[in-house]
PDB file of C-alpha atoms in Angstrom:
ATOM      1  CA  UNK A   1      19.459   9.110 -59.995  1.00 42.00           C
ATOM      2  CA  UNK A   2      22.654  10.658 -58.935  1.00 49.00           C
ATOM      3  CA  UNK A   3      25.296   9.058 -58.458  1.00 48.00           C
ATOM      4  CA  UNK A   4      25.591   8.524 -55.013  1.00 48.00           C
ATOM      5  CA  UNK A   5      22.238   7.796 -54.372  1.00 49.00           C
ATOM      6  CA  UNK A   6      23.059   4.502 -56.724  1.00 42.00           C
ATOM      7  CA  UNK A   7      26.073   4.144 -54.553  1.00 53.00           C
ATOM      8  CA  UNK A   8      23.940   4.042 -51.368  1.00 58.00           C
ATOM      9  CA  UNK A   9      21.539   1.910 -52.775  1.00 68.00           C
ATOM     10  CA  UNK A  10      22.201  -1.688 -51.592  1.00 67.00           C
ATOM     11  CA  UNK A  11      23.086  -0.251 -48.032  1.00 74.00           C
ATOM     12  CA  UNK A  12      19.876   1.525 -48.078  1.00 72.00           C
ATOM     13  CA  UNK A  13      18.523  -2.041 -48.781  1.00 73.00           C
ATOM     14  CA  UNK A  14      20.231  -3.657 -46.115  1.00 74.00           C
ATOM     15  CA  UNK A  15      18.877  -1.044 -43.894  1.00 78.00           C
ATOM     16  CA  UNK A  16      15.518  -1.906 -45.150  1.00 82.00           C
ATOM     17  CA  UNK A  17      15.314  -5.724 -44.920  1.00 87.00           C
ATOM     18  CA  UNK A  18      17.955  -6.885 -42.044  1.00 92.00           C
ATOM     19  CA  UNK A  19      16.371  -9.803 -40.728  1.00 94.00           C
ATOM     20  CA  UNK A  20      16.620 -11.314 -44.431  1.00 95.00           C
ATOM     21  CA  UNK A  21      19.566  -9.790 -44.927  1.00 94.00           C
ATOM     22  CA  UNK A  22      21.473 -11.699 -41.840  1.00 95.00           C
ATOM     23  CA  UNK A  23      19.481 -14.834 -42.480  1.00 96.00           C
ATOM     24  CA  UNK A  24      20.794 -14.762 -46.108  1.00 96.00           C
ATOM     25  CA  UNK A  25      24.518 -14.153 -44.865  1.00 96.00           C
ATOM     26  CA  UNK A  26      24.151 -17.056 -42.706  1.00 96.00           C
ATOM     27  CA  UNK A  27      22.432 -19.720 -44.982  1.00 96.00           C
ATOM     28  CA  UNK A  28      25.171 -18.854 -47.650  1.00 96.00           C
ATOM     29  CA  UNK A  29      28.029 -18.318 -44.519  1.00 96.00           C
ATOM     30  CA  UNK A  30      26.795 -22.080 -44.004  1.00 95.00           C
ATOM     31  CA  UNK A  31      26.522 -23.351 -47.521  1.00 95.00           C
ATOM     32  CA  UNK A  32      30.006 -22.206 -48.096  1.00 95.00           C
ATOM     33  CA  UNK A  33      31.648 -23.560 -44.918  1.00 95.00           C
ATOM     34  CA  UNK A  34      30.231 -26.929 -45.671  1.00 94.00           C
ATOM     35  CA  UNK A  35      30.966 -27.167 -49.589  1.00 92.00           C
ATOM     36  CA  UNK A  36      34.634 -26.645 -47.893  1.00 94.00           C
ATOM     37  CA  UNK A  37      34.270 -29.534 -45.676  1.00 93.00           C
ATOM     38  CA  UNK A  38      35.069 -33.412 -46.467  1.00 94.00           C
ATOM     39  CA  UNK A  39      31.552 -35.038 -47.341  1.00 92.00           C
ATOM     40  CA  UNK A  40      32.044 -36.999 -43.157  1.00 92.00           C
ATOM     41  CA  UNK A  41      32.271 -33.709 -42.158  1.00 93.00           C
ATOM     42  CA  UNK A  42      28.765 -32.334 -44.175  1.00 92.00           C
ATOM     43  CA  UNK A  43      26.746 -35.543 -43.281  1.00 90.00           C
ATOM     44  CA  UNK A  44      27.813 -34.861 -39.354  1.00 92.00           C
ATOM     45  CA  UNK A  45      27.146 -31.687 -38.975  1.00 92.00           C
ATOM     46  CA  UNK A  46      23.777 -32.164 -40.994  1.00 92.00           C
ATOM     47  CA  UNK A  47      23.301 -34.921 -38.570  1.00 90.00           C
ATOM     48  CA  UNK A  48      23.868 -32.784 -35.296  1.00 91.00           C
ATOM     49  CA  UNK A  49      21.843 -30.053 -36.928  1.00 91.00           C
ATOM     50  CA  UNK A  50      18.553 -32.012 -37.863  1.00 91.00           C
ATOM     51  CA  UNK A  51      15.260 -31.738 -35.743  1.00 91.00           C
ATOM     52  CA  UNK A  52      14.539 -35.120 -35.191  1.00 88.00           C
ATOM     53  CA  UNK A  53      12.550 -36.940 -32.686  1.00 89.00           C
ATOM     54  CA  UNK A  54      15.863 -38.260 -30.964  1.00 88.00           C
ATOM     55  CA  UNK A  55      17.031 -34.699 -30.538  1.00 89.00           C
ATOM     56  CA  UNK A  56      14.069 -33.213 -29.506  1.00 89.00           C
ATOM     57  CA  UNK A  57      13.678 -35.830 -26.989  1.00 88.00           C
ATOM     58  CA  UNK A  58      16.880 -35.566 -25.443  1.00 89.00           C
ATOM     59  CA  UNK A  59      16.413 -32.036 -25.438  1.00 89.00           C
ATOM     60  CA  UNK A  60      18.737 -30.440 -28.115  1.00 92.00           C
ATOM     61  CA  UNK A  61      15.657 -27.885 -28.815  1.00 93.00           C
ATOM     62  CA  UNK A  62      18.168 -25.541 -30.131  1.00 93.00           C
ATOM     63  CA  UNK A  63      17.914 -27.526 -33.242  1.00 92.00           C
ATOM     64  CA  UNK A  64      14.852 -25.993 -34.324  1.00 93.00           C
ATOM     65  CA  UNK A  65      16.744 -23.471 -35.367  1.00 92.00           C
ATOM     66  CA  UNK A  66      20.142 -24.814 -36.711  1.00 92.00           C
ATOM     67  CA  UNK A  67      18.035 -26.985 -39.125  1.00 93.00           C
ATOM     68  CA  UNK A  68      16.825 -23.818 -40.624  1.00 94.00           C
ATOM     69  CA  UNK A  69      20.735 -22.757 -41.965  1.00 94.00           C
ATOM     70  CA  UNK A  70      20.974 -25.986 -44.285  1.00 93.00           C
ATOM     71  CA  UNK A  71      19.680 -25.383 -47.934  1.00 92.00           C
ATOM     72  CA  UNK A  72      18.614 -29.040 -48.365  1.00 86.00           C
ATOM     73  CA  UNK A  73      16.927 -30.665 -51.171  1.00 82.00           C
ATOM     74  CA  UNK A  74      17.565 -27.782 -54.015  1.00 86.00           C
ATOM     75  CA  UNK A  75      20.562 -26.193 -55.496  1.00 90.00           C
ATOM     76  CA  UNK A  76      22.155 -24.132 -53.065  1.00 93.00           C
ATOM     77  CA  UNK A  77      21.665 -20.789 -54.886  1.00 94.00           C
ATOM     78  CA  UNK A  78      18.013 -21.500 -55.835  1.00 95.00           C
ATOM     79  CA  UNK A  79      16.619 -21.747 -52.367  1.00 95.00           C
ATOM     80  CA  UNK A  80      18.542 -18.767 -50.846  1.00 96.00           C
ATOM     81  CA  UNK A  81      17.842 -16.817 -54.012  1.00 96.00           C
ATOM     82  CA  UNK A  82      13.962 -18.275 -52.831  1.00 96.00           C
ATOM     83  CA  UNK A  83      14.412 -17.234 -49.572  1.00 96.00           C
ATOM     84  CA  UNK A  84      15.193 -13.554 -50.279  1.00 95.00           C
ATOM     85  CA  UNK A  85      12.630 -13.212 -52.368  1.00 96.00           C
ATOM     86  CA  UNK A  86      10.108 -14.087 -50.084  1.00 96.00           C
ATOM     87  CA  UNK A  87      11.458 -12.981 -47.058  1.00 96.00           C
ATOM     88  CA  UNK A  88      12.304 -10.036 -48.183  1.00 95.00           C
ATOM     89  CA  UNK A  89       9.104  -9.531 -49.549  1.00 95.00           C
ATOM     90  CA  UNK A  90       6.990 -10.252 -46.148  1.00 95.00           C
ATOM     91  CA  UNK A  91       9.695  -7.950 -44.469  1.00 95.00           C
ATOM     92  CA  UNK A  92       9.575  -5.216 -46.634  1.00 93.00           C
ATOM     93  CA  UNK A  93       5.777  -5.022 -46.551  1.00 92.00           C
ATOM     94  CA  UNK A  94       4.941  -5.503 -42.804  1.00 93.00           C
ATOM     95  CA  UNK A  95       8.589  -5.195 -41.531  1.00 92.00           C
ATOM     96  CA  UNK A  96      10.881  -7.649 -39.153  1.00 93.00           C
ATOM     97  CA  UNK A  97       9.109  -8.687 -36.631  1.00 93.00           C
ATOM     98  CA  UNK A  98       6.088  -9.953 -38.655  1.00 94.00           C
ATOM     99  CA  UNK A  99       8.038 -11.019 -41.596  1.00 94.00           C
ATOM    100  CA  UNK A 100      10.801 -13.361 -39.929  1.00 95.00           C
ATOM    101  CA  UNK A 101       7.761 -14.164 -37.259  1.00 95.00           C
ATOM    102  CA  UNK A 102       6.035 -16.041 -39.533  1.00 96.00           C
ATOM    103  CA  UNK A 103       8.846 -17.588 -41.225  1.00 97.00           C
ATOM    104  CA  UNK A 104      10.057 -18.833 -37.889  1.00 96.00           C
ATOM    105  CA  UNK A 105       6.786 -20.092 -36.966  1.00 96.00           C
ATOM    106  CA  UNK A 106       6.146 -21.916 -40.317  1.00 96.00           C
ATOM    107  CA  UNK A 107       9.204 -23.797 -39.544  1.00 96.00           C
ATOM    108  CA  UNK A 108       9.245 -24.285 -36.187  1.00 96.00           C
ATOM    109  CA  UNK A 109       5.565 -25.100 -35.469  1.00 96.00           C
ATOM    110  CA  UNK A 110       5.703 -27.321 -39.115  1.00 96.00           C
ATOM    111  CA  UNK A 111       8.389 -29.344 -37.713  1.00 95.00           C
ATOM    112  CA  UNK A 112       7.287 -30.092 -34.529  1.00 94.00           C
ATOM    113  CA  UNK A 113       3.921 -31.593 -36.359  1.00 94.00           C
ATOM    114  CA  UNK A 114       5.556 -33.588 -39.033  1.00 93.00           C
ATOM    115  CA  UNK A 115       8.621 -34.684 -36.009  1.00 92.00           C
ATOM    116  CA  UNK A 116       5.213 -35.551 -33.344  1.00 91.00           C
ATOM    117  CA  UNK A 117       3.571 -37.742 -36.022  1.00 89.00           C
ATOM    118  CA  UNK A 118       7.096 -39.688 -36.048  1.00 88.00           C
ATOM    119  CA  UNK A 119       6.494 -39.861 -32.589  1.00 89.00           C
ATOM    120  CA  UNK A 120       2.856 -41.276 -32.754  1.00 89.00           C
ATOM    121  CA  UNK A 121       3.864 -43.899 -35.334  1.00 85.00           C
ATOM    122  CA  UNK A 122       6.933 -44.636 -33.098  1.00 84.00           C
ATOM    123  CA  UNK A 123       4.419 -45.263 -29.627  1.00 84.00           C
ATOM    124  CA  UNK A 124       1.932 -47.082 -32.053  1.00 82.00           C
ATOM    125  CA  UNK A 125       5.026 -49.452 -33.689  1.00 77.00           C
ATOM    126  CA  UNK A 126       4.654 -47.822 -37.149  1.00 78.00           C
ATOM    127  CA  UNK A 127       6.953 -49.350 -39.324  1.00 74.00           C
ATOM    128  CA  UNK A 128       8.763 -46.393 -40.762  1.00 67.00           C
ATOM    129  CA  UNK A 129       9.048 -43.885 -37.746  1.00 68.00           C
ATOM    130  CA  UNK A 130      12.570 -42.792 -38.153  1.00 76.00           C
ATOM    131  CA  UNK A 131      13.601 -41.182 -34.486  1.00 72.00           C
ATOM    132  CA  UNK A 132      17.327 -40.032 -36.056  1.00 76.00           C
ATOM    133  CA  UNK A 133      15.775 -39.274 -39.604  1.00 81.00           C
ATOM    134  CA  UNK A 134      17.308 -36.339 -41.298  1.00 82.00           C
ATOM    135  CA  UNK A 135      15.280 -33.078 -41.620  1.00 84.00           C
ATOM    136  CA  UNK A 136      17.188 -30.308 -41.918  1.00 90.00           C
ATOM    137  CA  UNK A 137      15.950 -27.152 -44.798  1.00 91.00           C
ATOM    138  CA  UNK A 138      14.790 -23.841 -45.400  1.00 94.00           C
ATOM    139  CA  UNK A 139      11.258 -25.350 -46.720  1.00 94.00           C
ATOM    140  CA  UNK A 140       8.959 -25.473 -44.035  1.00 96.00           C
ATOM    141  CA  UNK A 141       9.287 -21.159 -43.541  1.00 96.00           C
ATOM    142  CA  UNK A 142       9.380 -20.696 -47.522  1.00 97.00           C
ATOM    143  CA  UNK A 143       6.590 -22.187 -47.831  1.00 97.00           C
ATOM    144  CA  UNK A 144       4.463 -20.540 -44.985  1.00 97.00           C
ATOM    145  CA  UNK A 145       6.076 -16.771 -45.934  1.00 97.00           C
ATOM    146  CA  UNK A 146       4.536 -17.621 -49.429  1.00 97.00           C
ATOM    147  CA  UNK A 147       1.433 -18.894 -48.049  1.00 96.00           C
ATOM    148  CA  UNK A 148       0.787 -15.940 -46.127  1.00 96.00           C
ATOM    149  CA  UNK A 149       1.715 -13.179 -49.074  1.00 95.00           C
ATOM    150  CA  UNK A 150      -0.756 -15.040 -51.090  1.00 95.00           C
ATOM    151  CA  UNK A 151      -3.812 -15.156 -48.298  1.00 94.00           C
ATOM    152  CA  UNK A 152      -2.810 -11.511 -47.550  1.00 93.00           C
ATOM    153  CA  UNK A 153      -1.754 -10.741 -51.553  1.00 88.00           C
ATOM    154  CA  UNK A 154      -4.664  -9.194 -53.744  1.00 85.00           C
ATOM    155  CA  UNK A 155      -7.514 -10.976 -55.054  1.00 86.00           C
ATOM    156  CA  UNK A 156      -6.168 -12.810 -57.810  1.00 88.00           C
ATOM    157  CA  UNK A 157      -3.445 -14.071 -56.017  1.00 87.00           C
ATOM    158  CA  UNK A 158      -5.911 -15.769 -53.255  1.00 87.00           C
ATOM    159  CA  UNK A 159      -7.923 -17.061 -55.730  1.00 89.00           C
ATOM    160  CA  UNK A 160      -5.233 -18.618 -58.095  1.00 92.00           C
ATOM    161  CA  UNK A 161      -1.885 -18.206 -56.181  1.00 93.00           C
ATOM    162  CA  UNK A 162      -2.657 -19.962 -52.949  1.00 94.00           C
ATOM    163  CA  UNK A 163      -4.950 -22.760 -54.791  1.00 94.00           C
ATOM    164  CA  UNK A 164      -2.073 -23.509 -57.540  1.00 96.00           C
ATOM    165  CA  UNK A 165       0.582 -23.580 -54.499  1.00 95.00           C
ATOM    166  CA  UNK A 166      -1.606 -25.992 -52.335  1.00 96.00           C
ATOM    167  CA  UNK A 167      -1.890 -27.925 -56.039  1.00 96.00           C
ATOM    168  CA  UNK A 168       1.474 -28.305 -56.466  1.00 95.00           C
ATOM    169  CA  UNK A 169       2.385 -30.031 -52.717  1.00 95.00           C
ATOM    170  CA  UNK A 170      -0.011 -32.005 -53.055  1.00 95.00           C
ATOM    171  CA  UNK A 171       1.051 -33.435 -56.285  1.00 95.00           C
ATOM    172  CA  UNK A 172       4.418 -33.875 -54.650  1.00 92.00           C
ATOM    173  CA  UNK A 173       3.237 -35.051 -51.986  1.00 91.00           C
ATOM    174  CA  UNK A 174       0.871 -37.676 -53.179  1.00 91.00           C
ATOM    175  CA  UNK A 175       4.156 -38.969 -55.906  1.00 91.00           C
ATOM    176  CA  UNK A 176       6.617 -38.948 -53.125  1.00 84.00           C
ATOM    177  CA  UNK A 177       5.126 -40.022 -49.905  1.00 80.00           C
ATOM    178  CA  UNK A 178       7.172 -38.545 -47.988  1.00 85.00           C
ATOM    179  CA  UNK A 179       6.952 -37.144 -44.374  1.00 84.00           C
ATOM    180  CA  UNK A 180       8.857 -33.518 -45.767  1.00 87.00           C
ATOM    181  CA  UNK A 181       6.220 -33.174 -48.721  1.00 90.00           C
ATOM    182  CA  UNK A 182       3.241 -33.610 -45.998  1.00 91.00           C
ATOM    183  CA  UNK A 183       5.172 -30.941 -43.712  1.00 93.00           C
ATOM    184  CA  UNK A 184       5.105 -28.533 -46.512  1.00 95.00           C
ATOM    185  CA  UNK A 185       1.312 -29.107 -47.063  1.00 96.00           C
ATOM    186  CA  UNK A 186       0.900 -28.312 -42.645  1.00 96.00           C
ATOM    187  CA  UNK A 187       3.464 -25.224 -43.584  1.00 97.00           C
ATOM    188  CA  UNK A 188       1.286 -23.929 -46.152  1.00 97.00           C
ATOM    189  CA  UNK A 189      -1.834 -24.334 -43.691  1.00 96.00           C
ATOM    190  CA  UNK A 190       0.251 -22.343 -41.049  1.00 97.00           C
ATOM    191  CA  UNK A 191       0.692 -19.531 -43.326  1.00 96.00           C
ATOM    192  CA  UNK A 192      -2.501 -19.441 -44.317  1.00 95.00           C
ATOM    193  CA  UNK A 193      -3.562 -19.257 -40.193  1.00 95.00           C
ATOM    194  CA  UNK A 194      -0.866 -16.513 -39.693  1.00 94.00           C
ATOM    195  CA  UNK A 195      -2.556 -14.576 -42.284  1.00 92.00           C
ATOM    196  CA  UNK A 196      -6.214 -14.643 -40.790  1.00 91.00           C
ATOM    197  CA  UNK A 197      -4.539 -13.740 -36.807  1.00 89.00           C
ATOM    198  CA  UNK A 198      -5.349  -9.827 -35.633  1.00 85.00           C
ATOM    199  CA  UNK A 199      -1.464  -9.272 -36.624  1.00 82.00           C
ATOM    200  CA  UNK A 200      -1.767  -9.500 -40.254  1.00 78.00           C
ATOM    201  CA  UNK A 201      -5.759  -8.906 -40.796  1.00 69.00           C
ATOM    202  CA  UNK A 202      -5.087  -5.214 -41.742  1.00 60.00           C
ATOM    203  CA  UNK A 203      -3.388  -5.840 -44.116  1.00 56.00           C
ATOM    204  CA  UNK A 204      -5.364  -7.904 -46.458  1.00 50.00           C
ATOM    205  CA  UNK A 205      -6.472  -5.682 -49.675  1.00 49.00           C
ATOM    206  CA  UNK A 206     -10.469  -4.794 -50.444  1.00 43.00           C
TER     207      UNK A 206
END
């Protein structure tokens, strides 16, 4: 390859995948800003950023979103390296719109489930229904993305991929008990339901 075709290369990328490649700038933009801040300073603005009940009732919506820029629960460099590999998978093979469209909806529709069982439990006086719990992560819309490559991936990969995947959160799920490991278990059905929608049908192999 000459040489400025090697040159061109990563910009060529960029040009390629841009909705992973802002979302990556941002979630490590983020990471890095906080790793700079005193740990009051990290556990506030995780606090302000989390979709919670509380927030969602009094109408900070826009937190849907800013829970999505905090790499939460695995090394920092592990889930944005995660991220960009899946992302930038879905976008490269069905481009922007349906790539960061099902990420998005992964997370956002996953944490409005998980967030309007806290709800139910809080109405039914379920010890345990946190209103100001922390949830905040990248998790929900990794976990739909890979969902959805799987359904949509070749035949081996529906057959074993998406099984061994649903597998796995379970296990976690079922050690752990906790609300985020059932969330990832509604994120993987979600990907699964974006896959079988007219906007993704033609794509699924023979």
């Amino acid at each position: 390859m000459p040489t400025a075709g090697l040159r061109n290369q990563p910009w060529a990328l960029v040009r390629r995948l841009p909705a992973t490649t802002l979302y990556v700038v941002l979630l490590a933009a983020t990471a890095v800003w906080l790793a700079a801040q005193p740990l009051h300073e990290q556990k506030r603005f995780i606090r302000h950023s989390s979709s919670n009940v509380h927030h969602l009732e009094v109408g900070k919506w826009w937190t849907l979103l800013t829970s999505g820029l905090v790499v939460d629960g695995v090394p920092v460099l592990l889930g944005i390296g995660a991220v960009a590999a899946a992302l930038g998978r879905a976008e490269w093979r069905w481009g922007s719109a349906r790539g960061l469209g099902v990420f998005l909806f992964g997370h956002v529709a996953a944490t409005l489930l998980t967030q309007g069982v806290v709800w139910l439990m809080r109405l039914a006086h379920i010890p345990g229904a946190l209103a100001r719990m922390q949830d905040v992560g990248i998790s929900y819309g990794l976990v739909a993305t890979v969902a959805c490559l799987l359904a949509l991936g070749g035949k081996h990969a529906r057959r074993y991929g998406l099984p061994a995947l649903a597998v796995v959160l379970a296990v976690a799920w079922t050690v752990n008990q906790e609300l985020a490991d059932a969330g990832h278990l509604v994120a993987l059905g979600l990907g699964v339901l974006a896959s079988r929608t007219r906007w993704f049908r033609a794509d699924v192999p023979e």
